[in-house]
Coordinates of C-alpha atoms in Angstrom, one line a residue:
M1 CA 0.0 0.0 0.0
N2 CA 1.5 3.4 -1.0
N3 CA 1.5 6.5 1.2
F4 CA -1.5 8.0 -0.4
S5 CA -3.6 4.8 0.1
K6 CA -2.7 4.9 3.8
V7 CA -3.6 8.5 4.0
L8 CA -6.9 8.0 2.2
Y9 CA -7.9 5.1 4.5
V10 CA -7.0 7.2 7.5
I11 CA -9.4 9.8 6.3
I12 CA -12.2 7.4 5.3
G13 CA -11.7 5.7 8.7
S14 CA -12.1 9.0 10.4
V15 CA -15.3 9.7 8.6
F16 CA -16.6 6.2 9.4
L17 CA -15.8 6.5 13.1
S18 CA -17.3 9.9 13.5
S19 CA -20.5 8.8 11.8
C20 CA -20.9 5.5 13.6
G21 CA -19.8 6.3 17.1
S22 CA -18.1 3.4 18.8
A23 CA -16.8 0.9 16.2
V24 CA -14.4 -1.2 18.2
N25 CA -15.6 -4.4 16.6
A26 CA -16.3 -3.0 13.2
P27 CA -14.3 -4.7 10.3
V28 CA -11.5 -2.6 8.8
K29 CA -11.8 -2.2 5.0
T30 CA -8.4 -2.5 3.3
I31 CA -7.3 -1.4 -0.1
E32 CA -7.3 -5.1 -1.2
D33 CA -11.0 -5.3 -0.1
Q34 CA -11.8 -2.2 -2.1
K35 CA -10.0 -3.6 -5.2
A36 CA -11.9 -6.9 -4.9
S37 CA -15.2 -5.0 -4.6
L38 CA -14.5 -2.8 -7.6
H39 CA -13.4 -5.8 -9.7
K40 CA -16.7 -7.5 -8.9
T41 CA -18.6 -4.5 -9.9
I42 CA -16.7 -4.2 -13.2
E43 CA -17.2 -7.9 -14.0
E44 CA -20.9 -7.7 -13.3
T45 CA -21.3 -4.6 -15.4
A46 CA -19.3 -6.0 -18.3
K47 CA -21.3 -9.2 -18.2
A48 CA -24.6 -7.3 -18.2
N49 CA -23.5 -5.2 -21.2
H50 CA -22.9 -8.4 -23.2
V51 CA -25.8 -10.5 -21.9
L52 CA -26.2 -12.2 -25.3
E53 CA -22.6 -13.2 -25.6
D54 CA -20.2 -15.5 -23.7
Y55 CA -18.3 -13.1 -21.4
Q56 CA -15.0 -14.0 -19.8
S57 CA -12.9 -11.8 -17.6
L58 CA -9.2 -11.9 -18.5
S59 CA -7.3 -9.3 -16.4
F60 CA -7.4 -6.0 -14.5
G61 CA -4.9 -3.2 -14.7
Q62 CA -3.4 -1.4 -11.7
M63 CA -5.9 0.8 -9.8
K64 CA -5.1 4.5 -10.5
V65 CA -6.1 7.1 -7.9
Y66 CA -7.0 10.7 -9.0
K67 CA -6.9 13.1 -6.1
P68 CA -7.0 16.9 -5.4
E69 CA -4.0 18.9 -4.3
T70 CA -5.1 18.8 -0.6
F71 CA -4.5 15.0 -0.7
V72 CA -1.1 15.5 -2.3
R73 CA 0.0 17.8 0.5
L74 CA -1.3 15.5 3.1
D75 CA 0.4 12.6 1.4
S76 CA 3.7 14.5 1.4
I77 CA 3.5 15.4 5.1
Y78 CA 2.9 11.8 6.0
A79 CA 5.9 10.8 3.9
I80 CA 8.0 13.3 5.9
K81 CA 6.8 11.9 9.2
Q82 CA 7.5 8.3 8.0
N83 CA 11.0 9.3 7.1
Y84 CA 11.6 10.6 10.7
I85 CA 10.3 7.4 12.1
E86 CA 12.4 5.2 9.8
E87 CA 15.5 7.3 10.8
N88 CA 14.5 6.8 14.5
D89 CA 14.6 10.6 14.8
L90 CA 11.7 11.1 17.2
R91 CA 13.3 14.3 18.6
G92 CA 13.4 15.8 15.1
L93 CA 9.8 14.7 14.5
R94 CA 8.6 16.5 17.7
S95 CA 10.5 19.7 16.8
S96 CA 9.3 19.7 13.2
G97 CA 5.7 20.6 14.1
I98 CA 4.5 17.9 11.7
E99 CA 2.2 16.3 14.3
E100 CA 0.4 19.6 14.7
L101 CA 0.0 20.1 10.9
I102 CA -1.4 16.7 10.1
P103 CA -4.9 17.3 11.7
I104 CA -5.1 20.7 9.8
Y105 CA -4.2 19.1 6.5
R106 CA -6.5 16.2 7.1
E107 CA -9.5 18.5 7.7
E108 CA -8.7 20.3 4.4
A109 CA -8.5 17.0 2.6
L110 CA -11.9 15.9 4.1
L111 CA -13.5 18.9 2.4
E112 CA -12.4 17.6 -1.0
L113 CA -13.0 13.9 -0.4
D114 CA -15.7 13.8 -3.1
Q115 CA -13.1 14.7 -5.7
V116 CA -11.2 11.4 -5.2
Q117 CA -11.7 9.0 -8.1
Y118 CA -10.4 5.5 -9.0
E119 CA -9.8 4.1 -12.4
I120 CA -9.2 0.4 -13.4
E121 CA -8.6 -1.1 -16.8
H122 CA -10.4 -4.3 -17.5
I123 CA -9.5 -6.7 -20.4
Y124 CA -12.1 -9.3 -21.2
Q125 CA -13.4 -11.4 -24.1
T126 CA -16.9 -12.1 -25.5
G127 CA -17.8 -14.5 -28.2
T128 CA -20.7 -15.7 -30.3
G129 CA -19.1 -19.0 -31.7
D130 CA -17.5 -17.9 -34.9
S131 CA -15.2 -15.3 -33.4
I132 CA -13.8 -14.0 -30.2
Q133 CA -13.9 -10.3 -29.4
I134 CA -11.2 -8.8 -27.2
H135 CA -12.2 -5.7 -25.2
S136 CA -10.3 -3.2 -23.1
S137 CA -12.2 -0.5 -21.2
F138 CA -11.4 1.9 -18.3
F139 CA -13.9 1.9 -15.4
L140 CA -14.1 5.1 -13.3
F141 CA -15.4 5.1 -9.8
D142 CA -16.1 8.0 -7.3
H143 CA -14.9 8.1 -3.7
K144 CA -18.0 6.0 -2.7
D145 CA -16.9 3.3 -5.1
S146 CA -19.9 4.0 -7.3
L147 CA -19.3 3.5 -11.1
V148 CA -19.6 6.8 -12.9
L149 CA -18.0 6.2 -16.4
I150 CA -16.9 3.5 -18.7
S151 CA -14.4 4.5 -21.4
P152 CA -13.7 1.8 -24.1
F153 CA -10.1 1.7 -25.1
Y154 CA -9.8 -0.9 -27.8
H155 CA -11.5 -4.0 -29.2
F156 CA -10.8 -6.5 -32.0
K157 CA -11.8 -9.9 -33.2
I158 CA -9.7 -13.0 -33.5
A159 CA -10.6 -16.5 -34.7
P160 CA -11.4 -19.0 -31.9
K161 CA -8.5 -21.2 -32.9
F162 CA -6.1 -18.4 -31.8
K163 CA -7.5 -18.2 -28.3
D164 CA -4.6 -19.9 -26.6
L165 CA -2.1 -17.9 -28.7
F166 CA -3.7 -14.7 -27.7
Y167 CA -3.5 -15.7 -24.0
A168 CA 0.2 -16.3 -24.5
Y169 CA 0.5 -12.9 -26.2
Q170 CA -1.5 -11.0 -23.5
F171 CA 0.1 -12.6 -20.5
D172 CA 3.7 -13.1 -21.8
Y173 CA 3.6 -16.9 -21.9
H174 CA 5.9 -19.3 -23.7
F175 CA 4.3 -20.1 -27.1
V176 CA 6.8 -21.5 -29.6
T177 CA 6.0 -25.1 -28.6
N178 CA 3.2 -26.8 -26.7
R179 CA 5.5 -27.8 -23.9
N180 CA 5.0 -26.1 -20.5
L181 CA 8.2 -24.0 -20.4
Y182 CA 9.0 -20.5 -19.2
I183 CA 9.0 -17.8 -21.8
S184 CA 12.4 -17.3 -23.5
E185 CA 14.0 -13.9 -23.9
A186 CA 13.5 -14.1 -27.7
E187 CA 9.8 -14.8 -27.2
W188 CA 9.5 -11.9 -24.7
D189 CA 11.2 -9.5 -27.2
F190 CA 8.9 -10.7 -29.9
I191 CA 5.8 -10.0 -27.8
R192 CA 7.1 -6.6 -26.7
F193 CA 7.8 -5.7 -30.3
F194 CA 4.3 -6.6 -31.5
K195 CA 2.6 -5.0 -28.5
T196 CA 4.3 -1.7 -29.1
R197 CA 2.8 -1.7 -32.6
Q198 CA -0.6 -2.7 -31.1
F199 CA -0.7 0.3 -28.9
E200 CA 0.4 2.6 -31.8
L201 CA -2.6 1.3 -33.8
T202 CA -5.1 1.5 -30.9
G203 CA -8.0 3.7 -31.9
T204 CA -7.5 3.1 -35.6
S205 CA -9.3 0.8 -38.0
A206 CA -6.0 -1.0 -38.7
L207 CA -5.8 -2.6 -35.2
E208 CA -8.0 -5.6 -35.9
A209 CA -6.1 -6.7 -39.0
F210 CA -2.8 -6.3 -37.3
M211 CA -3.9 -8.4 -34.3
Q212 CA -5.2 -11.1 -36.6
H213 CA -1.8 -11.0 -38.4
T214 CA 0.0 -11.2 -35.1
M215 CA -1.8 -14.4 -34.2
R216 CA -0.9 -15.9 -37.6
V217 CA 2.8 -15.0 -37.1
M218 CA 2.6 -16.6 -33.6
E219 CA 1.0 -19.7 -35.2
A220 CA 3.9 -19.8 -37.7
A221 CA 6.3 -19.5 -34.8
R222 CA 4.7 -22.5 -33.1
K223 CA 4.9 -24.5 -36.3
S224 CA 8.6 -23.7 -36.8
A225 CA 9.4 -23.7 -33.0
T226 CA 11.2 -20.4 -33.4
V227 CA 10.6 -16.6 -33.6
D228 CA 13.4 -16.1 -36.1
F229 CA 12.0 -13.9 -38.9
R230 CA 14.1 -15.9 -41.4
N231 CA 12.1 -19.0 -40.7
L232 CA 8.7 -17.2 -40.1
S233 CA 8.9 -15.4 -43.5
K234 CA 9.3 -18.7 -45.3
L235 CA 6.2 -20.1 -43.6
L236 CA 4.1 -17.0 -44.3
V237 CA 5.1 -17.2 -48.0
T238 CA 4.2 -20.9 -48.1
D239 CA 0.8 -20.1 -46.6
H240 CA 0.3 -17.4 -49.2
F241 CA 1.0 -19.8 -52.0
K242 CA -1.6 -22.2 -50.6
T243 CA -4.3 -19.6 -51.0
L244 CA -3.6 -19.3 -54.8
G245 CA -5.4 -22.6 -55.7
K246 CA -2.5 -23.8 -57.8
E247 CA -0.2 -26.7 -57.9
I248 CA 3.1 -25.1 -56.8
M249 CA 6.5 -26.5 -56.0
I250 CA 9.0 -24.2 -54.3
E251 CA 12.4 -24.7 -55.6
K252 CA 14.4 -22.2 -53.6
F253 CA 14.1 -19.6 -50.8
G254 CA 16.5 -16.7 -51.1
K255 CA 18.1 -14.9 -48.1
L256 CA 15.8 -12.6 -46.1
M257 CA 17.1 -9.2 -47.0
V258 CA 16.8 -6.3 -44.5
I259 CA 15.9 -2.8 -45.9
E260 CA 17.2 -0.2 -43.5
E261 CA 17.1 3.6 -43.3
N262 CA 19.1 5.4 -40.7
N263 CA 19.7 2.0 -38.9
I264 CA 15.9 1.5 -38.7
V265 CA 14.3 -1.6 -40.3
M266 CA 11.9 -0.3 -43.0
N267 CA 11.1 -3.6 -44.8
Y268 CA 12.2 -7.1 -45.5
E269 CA 12.4 -8.8 -48.9
L270 CA 12.5 -12.5 -49.7
K271 CA 13.0 -13.9 -53.2
V272 CA 11.3 -17.3 -53.9
D273 CA 11.9 -19.5 -57.0
W274 CA 9.0 -21.8 -57.7
I275 CA 7.4 -23.9 -60.4
D276 CA 3.8 -23.4 -61.4
E277 CA 2.7 -27.0 -62.2
T278 CA -0.7 -25.9 -63.3
M279 CA 0.9 -24.1 -66.3
E280 CA 3.0 -27.1 -67.5
G281 CA 5.8 -26.6 -65.0
M282 CA 6.4 -22.9 -65.7
N283 CA 9.3 -21.5 -63.7
K284 CA 8.6 -18.3 -61.8
S285 CA 10.4 -16.0 -59.4
T286 CA 8.6 -13.9 -56.8
V287 CA 9.9 -11.2 -54.5
F288 CA 7.8 -10.7 -51.3
K289 CA 8.1 -7.4 -49.5
F290 CA 7.3 -7.4 -45.8
S291 CA 6.7 -4.7 -43.2
P292 CA 8.9 -4.8 -40.1
Y293 CA 6.2 -6.9 -38.5
L294 CA 6.2 -9.5 -41.4
E295 CA 3.0 -8.2 -43.0
I296 CA 3.1 -8.9 -46.8
E297 CA 3.0 -5.5 -48.4
D298 CA 3.9 -6.2 -52.0
I299 CA 4.4 -9.2 -54.3
K300 CA 6.2 -9.0 -57.6
T301 CA 6.4 -12.1 -59.8
N302 CA 8.7 -12.5 -62.8
I303 CA 8.9 -15.3 -65.4
P304 CA 12.5 -16.0 -66.2
Q305 CA 13.3 -15.8 -69.9

């Protein structure tokens, strides 16, 4: 519990005691009790808002506290007092006059208690069978723990088959094999890299397509048991050829080329030599251009003379 939380509960406790008289046997509400209560309200509200869909709670963010300046001042003076105590400087504490200031600051804070608000992000999923919808919303509560506002942050759809891969992505789990192992540094870097792009696209129409692409790349990583882009690009190209409805035999993958500008990766390129067996074994050569996140951006096919 941080200093402000301690201060806030001192104030709330003061209000409770003054309004209830003797409360020697009354239970003490902790910040963990409050979080549990707010989480329950959030889940019940989200479920009610998606009554025709299968709702599942996934996670909660840290509780943020918004407070007026009077609380900041009170928090600061409690921090100074705590420092005296930790330094075992009781003489300095007595001479500082802090003990006399605390009741004054507390009374000032009490006058603005109604300005205190709490905010918690909730990530959850809903589904109707053919797809899973991932939601993130911020729930805002007043000082009485009453819900006052819901602010949607992002949402996107993924195929049900990607459910476990999304959980690995969301919670930083190991995903390149089905074995129960701790996440590797390479996997962690991979997830951080794609999550950075996710939040760049949050609020845009491109987010859903990117998240669906991310799941496909993770699926390719599981198939190849690696997050090495050299291997993943080959699998993504192979999957592309499968969508063409042709009899194709890949003869050779070239080297994955990195296109940089000012030491920043702008694109990747991969040349593939293949045979189109639906056209009497015609030889073809295709250059695939990828984004830094392995999205196929351009395809150019040449027929060798």
